[in-house]
Amino acid sequence: MRPRPESPPFGQADLTNCERELIHLSGSIQPHGVLLVLSEPRLVIVQASANVDSALGTPLDALLGHPVDVLGSECAAAIRDLLSTPSLGTPLPTQVLLRLGGRDRTATLLLHRPPEGGVIIEFEDLHEGRARRSSPALPSRLAGMVTRLSAAHSIPALADLVVEELQDLLGYDRVMVYRFDEAGHGEIIAEAKRAEMESYLHRHYPATDIPQRARELYLRNKVRLLVDVGYTPVPILPRLSPVTGDELDLSLAGLRSISPLHTEYLQNMGVAATLVASLVHEGRLWGLIACHHREVRYVAYDLRAACELVAEVVSTRISALEHFAEAQAEVLVRRLEHRLIEESAADGDWRRALFDAPRQLLAPVNATGAALLFEGEVHTTGDVPSTPDLRALFRWLDTQGADPVFATSSIARAHPPWRH
């Protein structure tokens, strides 16, 4: 049995706590839904969120230890149908009718099997009587968005388009695309916001803002909703799973509680609600679409599913654009090599061959300037620092080990004297 993880107290949001926090084992959920855990094969309810009485009108002891049929025959049948699906690695949604305490409620049900065993069931969009219907215009609206996003000619154009589209669809005050570099540091590369709000565009954030454990969860759970940053977590009872004797793994649960360190961070920013969608390229977290709102905001599952589809389309387009850029860079490098060979053969001066055609030199790496130190002389082209600063930089580069290539997305982070 794993020891019970303790969340660090508020006000202690240091980097050690961020990396130590076991956010997938929070033992609690957000209060806008209900969570149940079933044991198999008898489908007995063995755990439940403490809000079942207020949300479903049924006391906790009327559910724990009882078979799933206590939720009503239609709901139980829907659960059994979902459990017959071959793969339940990710939550599957369906609309169900709950019959508890002599009252009918409709809900969106999400069901999945965590790796350790058992079945996790989540209920959202709880309504008495008839179910809330999705907008009939949503499918055609999504189709138009997919067409426009798939035609974006560059990553900046794609990012600008998706923030505008999602702000219009979801209604958040601010929507951003947050891109990670190879070291995990982030930059906001696109933003749509209300006119009166301060812009975050092109702000940079250290990799430590999003701990590695959180990044791993973003790869597994592609859309995360925080309805109210000031919510009180609802505990899951009993705390330890009777199925495993261990903490319940909530990695894929949409209702999973948010890290108190993260909610404190958001409160300090004046954010009341968020929705975050993952952008994935070649199996790694390329970036995030982050939606912020200044008031409490719930987004129904159908719109979250639409957001996940949009994020997948954007991820696919990012991969296509990245691959095209890599192929184009290879062609440009071959052209530069060919020119160097020709020019050097003609007069033996390879430096002139490099710097007489700056566009061919800069284009393969999308640079705005270049500098060369050779035999004590500094050669430059484009937008570069002063010669004394360049000489200081070259001296520092000489101390960076034997590797013939040094690369960084931020020289200021790699070499602090260049921060100013």
Tab-separated table of C-alpha atoms in Angstrom:
chain	number	residue	atom	x	y	z
A	1	MET	CA	0.000	0.000	0.000
A	2	ARG	CA	1.326	3.443	-0.911
A	3	PRO	CA	1.511	6.022	1.900
A	4	ARG	CA	-1.221	8.639	1.709
A	5	PRO	CA	0.063	11.694	-0.179
A	6	GLU	CA	-0.229	15.011	1.607
A	7	SER	CA	-0.840	18.152	-0.434
A	8	PRO	CA	1.473	21.012	0.581
A	9	PRO	CA	-0.276	23.826	2.487
A	10	PHE	CA	-1.424	26.915	0.624
A	11	GLY	CA	1.231	29.597	0.515
A	12	GLN	CA	4.020	27.028	0.138
A	13	ALA	CA	3.947	26.705	-3.645
A	14	ASP	CA	7.675	26.124	-3.999
A	15	LEU	CA	9.256	24.037	-6.755
A	16	THR	CA	9.973	21.061	-4.471
A	17	ASN	CA	6.299	20.826	-3.503
A	18	CYS	CA	5.190	21.116	-7.144
A	19	GLU	CA	7.300	18.150	-8.222
A	20	ARG	CA	6.399	16.083	-5.127
A	21	GLU	CA	2.635	16.533	-5.295
A	22	LEU	CA	0.762	13.380	-6.400
A	23	ILE	CA	-2.082	15.186	-8.125
A	24	HIS	CA	-3.505	12.005	-9.700
A	25	LEU	CA	-4.040	10.597	-6.185
A	26	SER	CA	-5.903	13.609	-4.812
A	27	GLY	CA	-8.701	11.518	-3.280
A	28	SER	CA	-11.259	14.195	-4.163
A	29	ILE	CA	-13.212	15.735	-7.040
A	30	GLN	CA	-14.616	19.078	-8.118
A	31	PRO	CA	-18.234	19.557	-6.971
A	32	HIS	CA	-19.918	19.960	-10.381
A	33	GLY	CA	-20.372	16.194	-10.727
A	34	VAL	CA	-20.531	12.884	-8.899
A	35	LEU	CA	-18.035	10.014	-8.956
A	36	LEU	CA	-18.670	6.343	-8.170
A	37	VAL	CA	-16.322	3.344	-8.180
A	38	LEU	CA	-17.571	-0.158	-8.974
A	39	SER	CA	-15.957	-3.506	-8.263
A	40	GLU	CA	-16.098	-6.203	-10.914
A	41	PRO	CA	-17.593	-8.597	-11.821
A	42	ARG	CA	-20.657	-7.961	-9.612
A	43	LEU	CA	-20.633	-4.189	-10.258
A	44	VAL	CA	-21.051	-3.219	-6.629
A	45	ILE	CA	-20.580	0.438	-5.650
A	46	VAL	CA	-17.522	0.479	-3.365
A	47	GLN	CA	-16.613	4.194	-3.357
A	48	ALA	CA	-18.558	7.402	-3.907
A	49	SER	CA	-17.980	11.126	-3.744
A	50	ALA	CA	-19.364	12.674	-0.566
A	51	ASN	CA	-21.803	14.901	-2.492
A	52	VAL	CA	-24.144	12.088	-3.609
A	53	ASP	CA	-26.817	13.169	-1.150
A	54	SER	CA	-26.972	16.776	-2.373
A	55	ALA	CA	-26.447	15.924	-6.061
A	56	LEU	CA	-28.507	12.731	-6.380
A	57	GLY	CA	-30.838	12.982	-3.395
A	58	THR	CA	-29.560	9.669	-2.023
A	59	PRO	CA	-27.526	9.178	1.165
A	60	LEU	CA	-24.069	7.662	0.844
A	61	ASP	CA	-24.966	4.498	2.767
A	62	ALA	CA	-27.819	3.826	0.319
A	63	LEU	CA	-25.210	3.440	-2.446
A	64	LEU	CA	-22.083	1.930	-0.884
A	65	GLY	CA	-22.192	-1.862	-0.930
A	66	HIS	CA	-25.156	-1.962	-3.311
A	67	PRO	CA	-25.149	-3.194	-6.929
A	68	VAL	CA	-25.235	-0.684	-9.756
A	69	ASP	CA	-28.936	-1.456	-10.295
A	70	VAL	CA	-29.680	0.916	-7.404
A	71	LEU	CA	-29.128	3.739	-9.946
A	72	GLY	CA	-32.122	2.561	-11.977
A	73	SER	CA	-32.517	-0.148	-14.590
A	74	GLU	CA	-31.847	2.133	-17.582
A	75	CYS	CA	-28.634	3.532	-16.100
A	76	ALA	CA	-27.443	0.069	-15.037
A	77	ALA	CA	-28.086	-1.296	-18.535
A	78	ALA	CA	-26.135	1.579	-20.094
A	79	ILE	CA	-23.194	0.897	-17.765
A	80	ARG	CA	-23.177	-2.809	-18.648
A	81	ASP	CA	-23.276	-1.954	-22.357
A	82	LEU	CA	-20.280	0.364	-21.995
A	83	LEU	CA	-18.369	-2.262	-20.024
A	84	SER	CA	-18.760	-4.688	-22.915
A	85	THR	CA	-16.741	-2.303	-25.110
A	86	PRO	CA	-13.338	-3.929	-25.851
A	87	SER	CA	-11.181	-0.956	-24.822
A	88	LEU	CA	-11.954	1.307	-21.908
A	89	GLY	CA	-8.568	2.971	-21.524
A	90	THR	CA	-10.191	6.384	-21.974
A	91	PRO	CA	-13.573	7.573	-20.678
A	92	LEU	CA	-16.585	6.821	-22.859
A	93	PRO	CA	-19.591	9.193	-22.593
A	94	THR	CA	-23.294	8.485	-22.855
A	95	GLN	CA	-26.565	10.116	-21.783
A	96	VAL	CA	-28.356	8.185	-19.025
A	97	LEU	CA	-31.499	8.341	-16.903
A	98	LEU	CA	-30.969	7.984	-13.141
A	99	ARG	CA	-33.862	6.871	-10.921
A	100	LEU	CA	-33.067	7.512	-7.280
A	101	GLY	CA	-35.258	8.458	-4.341
A	102	GLY	CA	-38.370	8.418	-6.498
A	103	ARG	CA	-37.020	11.127	-8.822
A	104	ASP	CA	-35.695	10.969	-12.364
A	105	ARG	CA	-32.503	12.763	-13.367
A	106	THR	CA	-30.677	12.823	-16.657
A	107	ALA	CA	-26.912	13.024	-16.762
A	108	THR	CA	-23.854	12.634	-18.927
A	109	LEU	CA	-22.082	9.482	-17.795
A	110	LEU	CA	-18.356	8.939	-18.357
A	111	LEU	CA	-16.887	5.541	-17.595
A	112	HIS	CA	-13.375	4.065	-17.661
A	113	ARG	CA	-11.282	1.336	-16.073
A	114	PRO	CA	-8.191	2.581	-14.209
A	115	PRO	CA	-5.096	0.374	-14.642
A	116	GLU	CA	-5.246	-0.971	-11.073
A	117	GLY	CA	-8.762	-2.378	-11.478
A	118	GLY	CA	-12.355	-1.438	-10.811
A	119	VAL	CA	-14.564	0.922	-12.800
A	120	ILE	CA	-14.762	4.705	-12.377
A	121	ILE	CA	-18.095	6.332	-13.251
A	122	GLU	CA	-18.590	10.095	-13.415
A	123	PHE	CA	-21.915	11.920	-13.714
A	124	GLU	CA	-22.115	15.489	-15.015
A	125	ASP	CA	-24.837	17.737	-16.448
A	126	LEU	CA	-27.304	16.473	-13.843
A	127	HIS	CA	-30.833	17.684	-14.571
A	128	GLU	CA	-34.234	16.701	-13.263
A	129	GLY	CA	-36.504	15.457	-16.012
A	130	ARG	CA	-35.499	15.839	-19.671
A	131	ALA	CA	-31.850	15.994	-20.703
A	132	ARG	CA	-30.186	19.184	-21.921
A	133	ARG	CA	-29.791	18.972	-25.679
A	134	SER	CA	-26.662	19.899	-27.588
A	135	SER	CA	-26.888	22.793	-30.011
A	136	PRO	CA	-28.017	21.438	-33.406
A	137	ALA	CA	-25.630	23.916	-35.043
A	138	LEU	CA	-22.544	22.500	-33.290
A	139	PRO	CA	-21.639	19.804	-35.874
A	140	SER	CA	-21.737	22.196	-38.838
A	141	ARG	CA	-19.910	24.845	-36.840
A	142	LEU	CA	-17.193	22.335	-35.975
A	143	ALA	CA	-16.893	21.255	-39.598
A	144	GLY	CA	-16.208	24.845	-40.629
A	145	MET	CA	-13.591	25.244	-37.899
A	146	VAL	CA	-11.824	22.043	-38.950
A	147	THR	CA	-11.709	23.194	-42.578
A	148	ARG	CA	-10.237	26.571	-41.675
A	149	LEU	CA	-7.690	25.179	-39.207
A	150	SER	CA	-6.554	22.484	-41.623
A	151	ALA	CA	-5.775	25.142	-44.223
A	152	ALA	CA	-3.537	27.291	-41.973
A	153	HIS	CA	-0.257	27.969	-43.803
A	154	SER	CA	1.999	28.458	-40.762
A	155	ILE	CA	2.100	27.760	-37.035
A	156	PRO	CA	1.642	31.456	-36.090
A	157	ALA	CA	-1.390	31.676	-38.403
A	158	LEU	CA	-2.770	28.415	-36.981
A	159	ALA	CA	-2.322	29.585	-33.385
A	160	ASP	CA	-3.937	32.965	-34.082
A	161	LEU	CA	-6.891	31.262	-35.743
A	162	VAL	CA	-7.560	28.653	-33.057
A	163	VAL	CA	-7.646	31.168	-30.183
A	164	GLU	CA	-10.203	33.286	-32.054
A	165	GLU	CA	-12.313	30.245	-32.963
A	166	LEU	CA	-12.340	28.796	-29.445
A	167	GLN	CA	-13.051	32.093	-27.735
A	168	ASP	CA	-16.069	32.464	-30.005
A	169	LEU	CA	-17.184	28.867	-29.362
A	170	LEU	CA	-16.576	28.649	-25.598
A	171	GLY	CA	-16.951	32.262	-24.439
A	172	TYR	CA	-13.878	32.502	-22.210
A	173	ASP	CA	-12.394	35.921	-21.460
A	174	ARG	CA	-8.951	34.873	-22.634
A	175	VAL	CA	-7.746	32.018	-24.874
A	176	MET	CA	-4.030	31.420	-25.433
A	177	VAL	CA	-1.700	29.017	-27.205
A	178	TYR	CA	1.234	28.182	-24.965
A	179	ARG	CA	4.215	26.588	-26.756
A	180	PHE	CA	7.043	24.644	-25.089
A	181	ASP	CA	10.644	24.733	-26.241
A	182	GLU	CA	13.052	21.777	-26.078
A	183	ALA	CA	13.902	22.577	-22.444
A	184	GLY	CA	10.234	22.740	-21.396
A	185	HIS	CA	10.066	26.527	-21.040
A	186	GLY	CA	6.882	28.113	-22.383
A	187	GLU	CA	5.901	31.112	-24.473
A	188	ILE	CA	2.436	32.446	-25.257
A	189	ILE	CA	2.459	32.622	-29.058
A	190	ALA	CA	-1.191	33.575	-29.650
A	191	GLU	CA	-3.946	35.219	-27.634
A	192	ALA	CA	-7.579	36.283	-27.953
A	193	LYS	CA	-8.858	38.387	-25.035
A	194	ARG	CA	-11.418	40.935	-23.927
A	195	ALA	CA	-10.342	44.443	-24.905
A	196	GLU	CA	-9.939	45.722	-21.336
A	197	MET	CA	-7.624	42.886	-20.256
A	198	GLU	CA	-3.835	43.056	-20.092
A	199	SER	CA	-2.100	41.096	-22.842
A	200	TYR	CA	0.070	38.066	-22.071
A	201	LEU	CA	1.219	37.640	-25.675
A	202	HIS	CA	4.913	36.680	-26.029
A	203	ARG	CA	5.378	36.302	-22.296
A	204	HIS	CA	7.820	33.569	-21.322
A	205	TYR	CA	7.422	31.152	-18.406
A	206	PRO	CA	9.969	28.754	-16.867
A	207	ALA	CA	9.583	24.997	-17.231
A	208	THR	CA	9.012	24.758	-13.474
A	209	ASP	CA	5.596	26.447	-13.852
A	210	ILE	CA	4.239	23.107	-15.125
A	211	PRO	CA	5.836	20.191	-13.215
A	212	GLN	CA	6.747	16.991	-15.063
A	213	ARG	CA	3.961	15.025	-13.362
A	214	ALA	CA	1.382	17.534	-14.624
A	215	ARG	CA	2.833	17.334	-18.151
A	216	GLU	CA	2.438	13.553	-18.096
A	217	LEU	CA	-1.215	13.927	-17.095
A	218	TYR	CA	-1.790	16.438	-19.907
A	219	LEU	CA	-0.662	13.715	-22.330
A	220	ARG	CA	-3.148	11.229	-20.868
A	221	ASN	CA	-6.117	13.522	-20.216
A	222	LYS	CA	-6.306	15.881	-23.196
A	223	VAL	CA	-8.915	18.360	-21.878
A	224	ARG	CA	-9.077	19.593	-18.276
A	225	LEU	CA	-11.867	21.748	-16.858
A	226	LEU	CA	-11.721	23.860	-13.697
A	227	VAL	CA	-15.169	25.315	-13.072
A	228	ASP	CA	-14.471	27.376	-9.948
A	229	VAL	CA	-10.962	28.078	-8.684
A	230	GLY	CA	-12.400	28.696	-5.207
A	231	TYR	CA	-14.201	25.345	-4.958
A	232	THR	CA	-14.116	23.074	-1.911
A	233	PRO	CA	-12.855	19.587	-2.890
A	234	VAL	CA	-15.377	16.779	-2.428
A	235	PRO	CA	-13.719	13.728	-0.831
A	236	ILE	CA	-14.143	10.234	-2.229
A	237	LEU	CA	-15.285	7.789	0.473
A	238	PRO	CA	-13.781	5.587	1.648
A	239	ARG	CA	-10.388	7.172	0.890
A	240	LEU	CA	-8.677	3.867	0.002
A	241	SER	CA	-10.114	1.752	-2.789
A	242	PRO	CA	-11.638	-1.535	-1.566
A	243	VAL	CA	-10.686	-2.937	-4.991
A	244	THR	CA	-6.941	-2.343	-4.604
A	245	GLY	CA	-6.471	-1.322	-0.967
A	246	ASP	CA	-4.699	1.718	-2.329
A	247	GLU	CA	-5.254	5.335	-3.345
A	248	LEU	CA	-7.658	5.681	-6.278
A	249	ASP	CA	-5.858	6.655	-9.504
A	250	LEU	CA	-7.823	9.613	-10.925
A	251	SER	CA	-5.469	10.318	-13.854
A	252	LEU	CA	-8.260	10.015	-16.431
A	253	ALA	CA	-11.116	11.351	-14.313
A	254	GLY	CA	-12.492	14.614	-15.652
A	255	LEU	CA	-13.766	15.571	-12.201
A	256	ARG	CA	-10.381	15.059	-10.511
A	257	SER	CA	-9.444	17.810	-8.080
A	258	ILE	CA	-6.939	20.392	-9.274
A	259	SER	CA	-3.649	20.881	-7.446
A	260	PRO	CA	-4.078	23.478	-4.660
A	261	LEU	CA	-0.733	24.911	-5.755
A	262	HIS	CA	-2.164	25.526	-9.212
A	263	THR	CA	-5.421	27.021	-7.931
A	264	GLU	CA	-3.428	29.390	-5.712
A	265	TYR	CA	-1.379	30.392	-8.774
A	266	LEU	CA	-4.577	31.068	-10.753
A	267	GLN	CA	-6.159	33.070	-7.934
A	268	ASN	CA	-3.080	35.262	-7.826
A	269	MET	CA	-3.664	35.948	-11.541
A	270	GLY	CA	-7.330	36.866	-10.977
A	271	VAL	CA	-8.554	33.755	-12.824
A	272	ALA	CA	-11.774	32.076	-11.634
A	273	ALA	CA	-12.205	29.250	-14.179
A	274	THR	CA	-10.099	27.486	-16.811
A	275	LEU	CA	-10.197	24.963	-19.606
A	276	VAL	CA	-6.932	23.527	-20.933
A	277	ALA	CA	-6.463	21.339	-24.028
A	278	SER	CA	-3.249	19.518	-24.925
A	279	LEU	CA	-1.361	19.936	-28.196
A	280	VAL	CA	0.710	16.838	-28.970
A	281	HIS	CA	3.399	16.389	-31.634
A	282	GLU	CA	5.168	13.050	-32.138
A	283	GLY	CA	4.081	11.783	-28.731
A	284	ARG	CA	5.350	14.762	-26.745
A	285	LEU	CA	3.535	17.728	-25.249
A	286	TRP	CA	4.136	20.465	-27.846
A	287	GLY	CA	1.970	23.038	-26.083
A	288	LEU	CA	-1.394	23.869	-24.537
A	289	ILE	CA	-4.521	25.770	-25.465
A	290	ALA	CA	-5.367	27.600	-22.226
A	291	CYS	CA	-8.736	29.297	-21.650
A	292	HIS	CA	-9.158	31.663	-18.670
A	293	HIS	CA	-12.300	33.314	-17.303
A	294	ARG	CA	-12.773	35.899	-14.566
A	295	GLU	CA	-15.994	34.305	-13.308
A	296	VAL	CA	-17.068	30.754	-12.481
A	297	ARG	CA	-17.733	28.932	-15.763
A	298	TYR	CA	-18.991	25.416	-16.509
A	299	VAL	CA	-18.566	23.950	-20.001
A	300	ALA	CA	-20.775	20.959	-20.810
A	301	TYR	CA	-19.214	17.733	-22.021
A	302	ASP	CA	-20.320	18.114	-25.648
A	303	LEU	CA	-18.439	21.407	-25.942
A	304	ARG	CA	-15.398	19.915	-24.201
A	305	ALA	CA	-15.476	17.051	-26.683
A	306	ALA	CA	-15.619	19.628	-29.485
A	307	CYS	CA	-12.621	21.384	-27.937
A	308	GLU	CA	-10.718	18.091	-27.817
A	309	LEU	CA	-11.466	17.513	-31.500
A	310	VAL	CA	-10.225	21.008	-32.344
A	311	ALA	CA	-7.027	20.369	-30.351
A	312	GLU	CA	-6.464	17.122	-32.269
A	313	VAL	CA	-6.929	18.923	-35.587
A	314	VAL	CA	-4.494	21.635	-34.491
A	315	SER	CA	-1.992	18.984	-33.332
A	316	THR	CA	-2.223	17.221	-36.690
A	317	ARG	CA	-1.707	20.491	-38.545
A	318	ILE	CA	1.258	21.375	-36.309
A	319	SER	CA	2.878	18.040	-37.177
A	320	ALA	CA	2.337	18.626	-40.896
A	321	LEU	CA	3.757	22.161	-40.715
A	322	GLU	CA	6.733	21.060	-38.590
A	323	HIS	CA	7.567	18.253	-41.020
A	324	PHE	CA	7.272	20.618	-43.984
A	325	ALA	CA	9.557	23.153	-42.279
A	326	GLU	CA	12.141	20.439	-41.576
A	327	ALA	CA	12.060	19.248	-45.182
A	328	GLN	CA	12.297	22.822	-46.463
A	329	ALA	CA	15.274	23.515	-44.164
A	330	GLU	CA	17.060	20.443	-45.521
A	331	VAL	CA	16.603	21.701	-49.085
A	332	LEU	CA	17.944	25.137	-48.119
A	333	VAL	CA	20.972	23.586	-46.408
A	334	ARG	CA	21.742	21.535	-49.524
A	335	ARG	CA	21.552	24.708	-51.625
A	336	LEU	CA	23.873	26.531	-49.228
A	337	GLU	CA	26.357	23.649	-49.305
A	338	HIS	CA	26.295	23.647	-53.102
A	339	ARG	CA	26.941	27.403	-53.214
A	340	LEU	CA	29.820	27.107	-50.729
A	341	ILE	CA	31.470	24.420	-52.835
A	342	GLU	CA	31.088	26.437	-56.040
A	343	GLU	CA	32.274	29.760	-54.559
A	344	SER	CA	35.159	28.213	-52.637
A	345	ALA	CA	36.352	26.398	-55.740
A	346	ALA	CA	36.310	29.698	-57.653
A	347	ASP	CA	38.310	31.908	-55.252
A	348	GLY	CA	38.966	29.820	-52.127
A	349	ASP	CA	37.192	32.268	-49.797
A	350	TRP	CA	34.417	30.301	-48.096
A	351	ARG	CA	33.719	33.197	-45.685
A	352	ARG	CA	32.707	35.478	-48.549
A	353	ALA	CA	30.539	32.685	-49.907
A	354	LEU	CA	28.730	32.529	-46.571
A	355	PHE	CA	28.199	36.229	-45.944
A	356	ASP	CA	27.721	37.601	-49.464
A	357	ALA	CA	24.314	35.909	-49.686
A	358	PRO	CA	22.874	36.374	-46.170
A	359	ARG	CA	19.407	35.182	-47.081
A	360	GLN	CA	20.726	31.739	-48.016
A	361	LEU	CA	22.713	31.608	-44.768
A	362	LEU	CA	19.864	32.650	-42.461
A	363	ALA	CA	16.878	30.921	-44.071
A	364	PRO	CA	17.593	27.269	-43.064
A	365	VAL	CA	17.321	28.114	-39.345
A	366	ASN	CA	14.886	31.027	-39.723
A	367	ALA	CA	17.462	33.406	-38.226
A	368	THR	CA	17.615	37.205	-38.379
A	369	GLY	CA	21.380	37.471	-37.946
A	370	ALA	CA	24.627	35.488	-37.971
A	371	ALA	CA	28.186	35.986	-36.697
A	372	LEU	CA	31.442	34.153	-37.360
A	373	LEU	CA	34.707	34.367	-35.407
A	374	PHE	CA	37.587	33.083	-37.530
A	375	GLU	CA	41.292	33.731	-37.044
A	376	GLY	CA	40.496	36.594	-34.680
A	377	GLU	CA	38.139	38.387	-37.078
A	378	VAL	CA	34.391	38.780	-36.517
A	379	HIS	CA	32.147	38.575	-39.589
A	380	THR	CA	28.442	39.414	-39.291
A	381	THR	CA	25.251	39.808	-41.239
A	382	GLY	CA	21.729	40.835	-40.258
A	383	ASP	CA	20.574	41.839	-36.785
A	384	VAL	CA	23.424	41.016	-34.369
A	385	PRO	CA	24.886	42.393	-31.095
A	386	SER	CA	27.925	44.654	-31.022
A	387	THR	CA	31.345	43.197	-31.844
A	388	PRO	CA	32.570	43.434	-28.199
A	389	ASP	CA	29.455	41.596	-27.026
A	390	LEU	CA	29.952	38.960	-29.712
A	391	ARG	CA	33.568	38.424	-28.690
A	392	ALA	CA	32.432	37.961	-25.081
A	393	LEU	CA	29.822	35.466	-26.255
A	394	PHE	CA	32.394	33.518	-28.281
A	395	ARG	CA	34.649	33.323	-25.208
A	396	TRP	CA	31.742	31.932	-23.179
A	397	LEU	CA	30.906	29.396	-25.913
A	398	ASP	CA	34.474	28.106	-25.708
A	399	THR	CA	33.722	27.022	-22.127
A	400	GLN	CA	30.614	25.004	-23.013
A	401	GLY	CA	32.263	21.617	-23.542
A	402	ALA	CA	33.677	19.659	-26.455
A	403	ASP	CA	30.448	19.276	-28.440
A	404	PRO	CA	30.939	21.117	-31.762
A	405	VAL	CA	27.305	22.298	-31.767
A	406	PHE	CA	25.633	24.357	-29.033
A	407	ALA	CA	21.940	25.229	-29.436
A	408	THR	CA	19.435	27.049	-27.246
A	409	SER	CA	16.060	28.677	-27.758
A	410	SER	CA	17.001	31.427	-25.271
A	411	ILE	CA	20.562	32.663	-24.945
A	412	ALA	CA	19.434	34.829	-22.022
A	413	ARG	CA	18.447	31.736	-20.017
A	414	ALA	CA	21.586	29.828	-21.019
A	415	HIS	CA	23.909	32.798	-20.384
A	416	PRO	CA	22.436	35.119	-17.684
A	417	PRO	CA	24.671	38.152	-18.520
A	418	TRP	CA	22.654	38.450	-21.757
A	419	ARG	CA	19.346	38.954	-19.973
A	420	HIS	CA	19.694	42.737	-20.265
